[in-house]
Short mmCIF file of C-alpha atoms in Angstrom, two decimals:
data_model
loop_
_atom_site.label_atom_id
_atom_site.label_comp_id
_atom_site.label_asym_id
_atom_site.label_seq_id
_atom_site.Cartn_x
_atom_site.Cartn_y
_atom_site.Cartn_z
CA UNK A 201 1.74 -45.43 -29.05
CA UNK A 202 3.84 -45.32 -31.89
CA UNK A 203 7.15 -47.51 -32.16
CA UNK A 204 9.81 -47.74 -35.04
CA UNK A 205 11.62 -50.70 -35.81
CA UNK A 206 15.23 -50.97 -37.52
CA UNK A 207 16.77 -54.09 -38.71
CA UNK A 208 19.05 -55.64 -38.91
CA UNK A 209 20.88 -54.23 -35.60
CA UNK A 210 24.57 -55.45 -36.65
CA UNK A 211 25.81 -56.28 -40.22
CA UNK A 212 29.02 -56.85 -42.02
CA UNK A 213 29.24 -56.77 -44.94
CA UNK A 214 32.60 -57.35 -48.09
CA UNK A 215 33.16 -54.08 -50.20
CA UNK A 216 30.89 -54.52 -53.50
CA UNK A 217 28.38 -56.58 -51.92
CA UNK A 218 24.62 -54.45 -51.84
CA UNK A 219 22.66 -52.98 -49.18
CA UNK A 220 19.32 -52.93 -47.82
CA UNK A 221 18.76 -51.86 -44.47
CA UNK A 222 14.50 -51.64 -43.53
CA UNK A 223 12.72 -49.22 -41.36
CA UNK A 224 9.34 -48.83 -40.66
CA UNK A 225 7.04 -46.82 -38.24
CA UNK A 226 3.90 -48.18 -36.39
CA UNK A 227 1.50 -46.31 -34.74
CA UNK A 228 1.35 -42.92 -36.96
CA UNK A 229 0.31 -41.73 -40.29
CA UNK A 230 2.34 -39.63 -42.87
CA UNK A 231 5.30 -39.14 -40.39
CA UNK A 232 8.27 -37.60 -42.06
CA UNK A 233 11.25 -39.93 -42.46
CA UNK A 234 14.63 -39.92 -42.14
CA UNK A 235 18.39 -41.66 -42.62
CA UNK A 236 21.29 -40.45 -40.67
CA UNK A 237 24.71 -41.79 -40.41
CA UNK A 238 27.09 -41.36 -37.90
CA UNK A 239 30.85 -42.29 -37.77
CA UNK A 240 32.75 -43.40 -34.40
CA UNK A 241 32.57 -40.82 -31.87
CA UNK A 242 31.07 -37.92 -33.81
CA UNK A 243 27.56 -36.24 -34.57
CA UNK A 244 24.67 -37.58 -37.03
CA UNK A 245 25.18 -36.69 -40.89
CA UNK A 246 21.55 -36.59 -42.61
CA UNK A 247 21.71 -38.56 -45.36
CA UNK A 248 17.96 -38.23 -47.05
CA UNK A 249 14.75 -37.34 -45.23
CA UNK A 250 10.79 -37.78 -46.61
CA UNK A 251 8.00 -36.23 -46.15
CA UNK A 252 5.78 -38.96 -48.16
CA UNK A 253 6.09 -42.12 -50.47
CA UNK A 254 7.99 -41.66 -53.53
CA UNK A 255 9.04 -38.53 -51.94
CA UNK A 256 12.75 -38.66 -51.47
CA UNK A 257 15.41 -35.87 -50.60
CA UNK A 258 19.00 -36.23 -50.66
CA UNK A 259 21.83 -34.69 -48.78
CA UNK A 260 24.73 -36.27 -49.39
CA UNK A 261 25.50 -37.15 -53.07
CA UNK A 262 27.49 -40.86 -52.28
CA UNK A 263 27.16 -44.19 -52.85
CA UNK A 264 23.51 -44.50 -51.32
CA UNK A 265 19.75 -44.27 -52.35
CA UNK A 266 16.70 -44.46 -50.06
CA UNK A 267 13.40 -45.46 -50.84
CA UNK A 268 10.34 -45.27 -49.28
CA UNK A 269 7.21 -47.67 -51.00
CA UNK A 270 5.14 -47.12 -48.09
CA UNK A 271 3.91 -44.75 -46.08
CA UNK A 272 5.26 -45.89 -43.01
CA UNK A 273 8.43 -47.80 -44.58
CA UNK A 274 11.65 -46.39 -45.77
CA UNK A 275 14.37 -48.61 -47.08
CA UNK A 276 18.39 -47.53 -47.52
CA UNK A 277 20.38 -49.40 -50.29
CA UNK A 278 23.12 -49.54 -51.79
CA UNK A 279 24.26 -51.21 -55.17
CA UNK A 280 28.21 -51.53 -54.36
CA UNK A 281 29.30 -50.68 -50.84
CA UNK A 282 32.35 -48.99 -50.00
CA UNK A 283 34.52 -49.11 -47.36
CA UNK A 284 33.28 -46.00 -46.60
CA UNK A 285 30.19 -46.98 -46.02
CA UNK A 286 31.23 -48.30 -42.62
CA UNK A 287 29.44 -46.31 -39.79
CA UNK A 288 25.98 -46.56 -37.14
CA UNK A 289 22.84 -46.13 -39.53
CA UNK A 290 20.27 -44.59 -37.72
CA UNK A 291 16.04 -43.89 -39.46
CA UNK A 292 14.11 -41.75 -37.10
CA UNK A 293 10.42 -40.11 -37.58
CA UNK A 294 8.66 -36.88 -36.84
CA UNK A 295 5.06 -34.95 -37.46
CA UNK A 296 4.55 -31.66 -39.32
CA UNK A 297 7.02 -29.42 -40.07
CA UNK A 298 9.52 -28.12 -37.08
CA UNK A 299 6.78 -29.20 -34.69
CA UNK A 300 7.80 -32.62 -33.10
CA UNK A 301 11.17 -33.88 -32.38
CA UNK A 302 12.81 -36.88 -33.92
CA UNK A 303 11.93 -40.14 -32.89
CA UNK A 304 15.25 -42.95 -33.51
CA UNK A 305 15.33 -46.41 -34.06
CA UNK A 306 17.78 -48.42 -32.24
CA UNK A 307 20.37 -48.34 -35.32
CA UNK A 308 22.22 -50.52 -37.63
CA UNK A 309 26.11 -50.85 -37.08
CA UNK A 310 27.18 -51.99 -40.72
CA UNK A 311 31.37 -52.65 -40.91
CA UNK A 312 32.48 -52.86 -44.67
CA UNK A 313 35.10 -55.25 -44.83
CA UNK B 89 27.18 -29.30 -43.42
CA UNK B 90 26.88 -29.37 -39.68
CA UNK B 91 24.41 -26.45 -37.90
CA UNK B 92 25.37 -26.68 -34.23
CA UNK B 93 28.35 -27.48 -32.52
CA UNK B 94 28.69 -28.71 -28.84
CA UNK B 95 31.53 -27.85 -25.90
CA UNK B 96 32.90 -29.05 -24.59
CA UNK B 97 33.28 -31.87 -26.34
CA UNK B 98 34.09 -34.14 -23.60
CA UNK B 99 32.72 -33.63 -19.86
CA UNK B 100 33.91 -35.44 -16.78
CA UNK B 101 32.33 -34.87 -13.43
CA UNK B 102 31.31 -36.40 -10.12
CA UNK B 103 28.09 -38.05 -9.71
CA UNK B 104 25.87 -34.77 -7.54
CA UNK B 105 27.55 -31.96 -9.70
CA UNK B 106 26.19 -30.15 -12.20
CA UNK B 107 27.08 -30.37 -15.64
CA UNK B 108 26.01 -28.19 -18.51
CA UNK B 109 26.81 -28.00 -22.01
CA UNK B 110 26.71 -25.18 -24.60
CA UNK B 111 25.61 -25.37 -28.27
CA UNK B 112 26.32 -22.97 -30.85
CA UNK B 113 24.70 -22.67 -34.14
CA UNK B 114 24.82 -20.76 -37.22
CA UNK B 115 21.05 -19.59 -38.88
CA UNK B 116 17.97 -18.48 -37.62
CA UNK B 117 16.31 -21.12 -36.37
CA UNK B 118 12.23 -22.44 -35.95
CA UNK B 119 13.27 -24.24 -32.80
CA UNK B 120 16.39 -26.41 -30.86
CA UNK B 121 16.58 -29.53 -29.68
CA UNK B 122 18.38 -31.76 -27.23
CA UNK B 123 18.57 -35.64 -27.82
CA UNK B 124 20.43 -38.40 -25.40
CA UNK B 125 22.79 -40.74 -27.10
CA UNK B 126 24.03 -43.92 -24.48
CA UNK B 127 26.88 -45.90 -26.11
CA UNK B 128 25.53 -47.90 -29.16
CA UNK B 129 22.02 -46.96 -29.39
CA UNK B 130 19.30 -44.31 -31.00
CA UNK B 131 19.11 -41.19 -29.43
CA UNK B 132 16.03 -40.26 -27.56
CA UNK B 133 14.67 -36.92 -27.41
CA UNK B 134 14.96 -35.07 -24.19
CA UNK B 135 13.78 -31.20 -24.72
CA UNK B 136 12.50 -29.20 -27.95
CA UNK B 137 12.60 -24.87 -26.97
CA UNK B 138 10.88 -22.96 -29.41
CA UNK B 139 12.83 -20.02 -31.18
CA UNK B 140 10.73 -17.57 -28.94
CA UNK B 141 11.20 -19.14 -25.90
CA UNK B 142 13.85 -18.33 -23.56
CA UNK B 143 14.06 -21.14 -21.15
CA UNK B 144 12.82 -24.49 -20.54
CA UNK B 145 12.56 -26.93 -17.65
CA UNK B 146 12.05 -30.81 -17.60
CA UNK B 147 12.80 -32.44 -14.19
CA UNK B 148 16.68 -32.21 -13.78
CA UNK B 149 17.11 -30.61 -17.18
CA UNK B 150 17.33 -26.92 -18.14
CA UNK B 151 17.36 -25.31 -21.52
CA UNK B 152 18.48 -21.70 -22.55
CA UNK B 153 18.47 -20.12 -25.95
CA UNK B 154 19.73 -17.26 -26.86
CA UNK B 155 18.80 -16.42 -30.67
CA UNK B 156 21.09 -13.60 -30.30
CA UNK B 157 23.87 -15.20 -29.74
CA UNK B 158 23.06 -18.15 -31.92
CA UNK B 159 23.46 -20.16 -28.73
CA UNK B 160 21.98 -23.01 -26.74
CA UNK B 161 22.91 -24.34 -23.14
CA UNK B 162 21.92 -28.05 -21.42
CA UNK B 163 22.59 -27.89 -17.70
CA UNK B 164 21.68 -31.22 -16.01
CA UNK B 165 21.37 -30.64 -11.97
CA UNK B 166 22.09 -33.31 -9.76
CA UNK B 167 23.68 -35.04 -11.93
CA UNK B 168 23.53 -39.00 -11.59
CA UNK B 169 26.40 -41.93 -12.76
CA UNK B 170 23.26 -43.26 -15.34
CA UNK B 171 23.25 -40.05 -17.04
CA UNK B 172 26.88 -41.10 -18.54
CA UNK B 173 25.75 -40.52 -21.80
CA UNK B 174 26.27 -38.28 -25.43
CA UNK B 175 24.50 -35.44 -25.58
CA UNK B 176 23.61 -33.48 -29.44
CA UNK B 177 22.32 -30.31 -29.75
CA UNK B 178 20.05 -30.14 -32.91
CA UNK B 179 18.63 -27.34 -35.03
CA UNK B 180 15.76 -27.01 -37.42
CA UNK B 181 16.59 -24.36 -39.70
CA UNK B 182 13.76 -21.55 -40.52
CA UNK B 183 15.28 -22.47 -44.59
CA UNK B 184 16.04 -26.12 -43.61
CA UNK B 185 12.51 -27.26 -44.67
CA UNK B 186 11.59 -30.38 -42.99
CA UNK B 187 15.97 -31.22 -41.73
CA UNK B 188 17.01 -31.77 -38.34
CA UNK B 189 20.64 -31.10 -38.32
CA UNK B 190 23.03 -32.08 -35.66
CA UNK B 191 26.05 -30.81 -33.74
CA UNK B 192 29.16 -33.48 -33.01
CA UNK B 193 28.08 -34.06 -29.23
CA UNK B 194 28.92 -33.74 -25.84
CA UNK B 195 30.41 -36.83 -24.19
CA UNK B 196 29.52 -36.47 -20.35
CA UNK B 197 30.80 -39.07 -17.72
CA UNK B 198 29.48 -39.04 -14.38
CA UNK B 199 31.97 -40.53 -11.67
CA UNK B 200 30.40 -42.53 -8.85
#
């Protein structure tokens, strides 16, 4: 069965420090990837989805960059956080195109301080 | 830029009542989703209804789209104090490519 796995699950972090939250998928091949944020209270804003390595699409122009150096890994970092930045970090995975639903990791609260 | 949006947006009812929840959304669409958020954690999937289907049924859960109307509805029967939860509607566009977009949510409490 396939799994994903986010880390770290809480992390604070001063403004101007970097970023680098991991993700990676077990259990699947080529799965399309994806970064959402969502602030207190309110509904998920895609931040950058891909549908293979080195493949990257952004949403959001902001203070963020994804990677993804493997097939099953995709990486979120930032070089000088914002307060802004503050929010619930969620990667989540699906198969094909509009065929399978999205598949979350547990999340990463990150408070800029 | 946000595709569907829930109502209400907040839900409060007593645990054996049923409780449903409309979604709204703005382009045509390949298919809608509805995902389970508890306090703090991922969401997890619950239904996917195709753009040509007009209702769906999973245990307690029904689904109704109407492309029409560019609308959705969630009605959970029965409902239970441990399905206290946020519930998204989500959209994949027939233009969105390979993005899931989501509404704001539904927060539903279940009294005991």
């Amino acid at each position: 069965s396939q799994t994903i796995h986010q880390w770290p699950a809480t992390l604070v972090q001063p403004v101007g420090s970097p970023l680098s939250l991991e993700c990676t998928v077990e259990g699947t091949s080529n799965p399309n990837l994806y970064w959402y944020r969502q602030a207190a209270g309110r509904g998920l804003q895609l931040l950058f989805y891909s549908v293979g390595i080195g493949q990257i699409s952004s949403e959001v122009p902001q203070n963020l960059s994804a990677s993804r150096p493997q097939d099953r890994q995709f990486i979120l970092s930032s070089k000088k956080l914002l307060l802004s930045d503050s929010g619930f970090y969620l990667c989540a995975w699906s198969l094909g195109r509009g065929r399978s639903p999205l598949h979350f990791g547990n999340g990463t609260r990150l408070t800029v301080t | 830029s946000q595709q569907g949006e829930e109502d209400p947006q907040a839900l409060s009812i007593q645990e054996g009542e049923n409780a449903t929840m409309n979604c709204s959304y703005k382009t045509s669409i390949n298919n809608l989703q509805w995902y389970r958020q508890n306090s703090g954690r991922g969401l997890v999937h619950l239904i996917l209804i195709r753009s040509n289907e007009r209702e769906k049924h999973s245990g307690r859960l029904r689904v109704t789209l109407d492309t029409s109307k560019k609308s959705s509805s969630l009605l959970i029967t029965a409902s239970r104090a441990a399905d206290t939860a946020s519930y998204f509607c989500a959209t994949d566009a027939v233009t969105g490519g390979f993005k899931t977009i989501f509404g704001a949510g539904t927060r539903l409490f279940v009294k005991a």
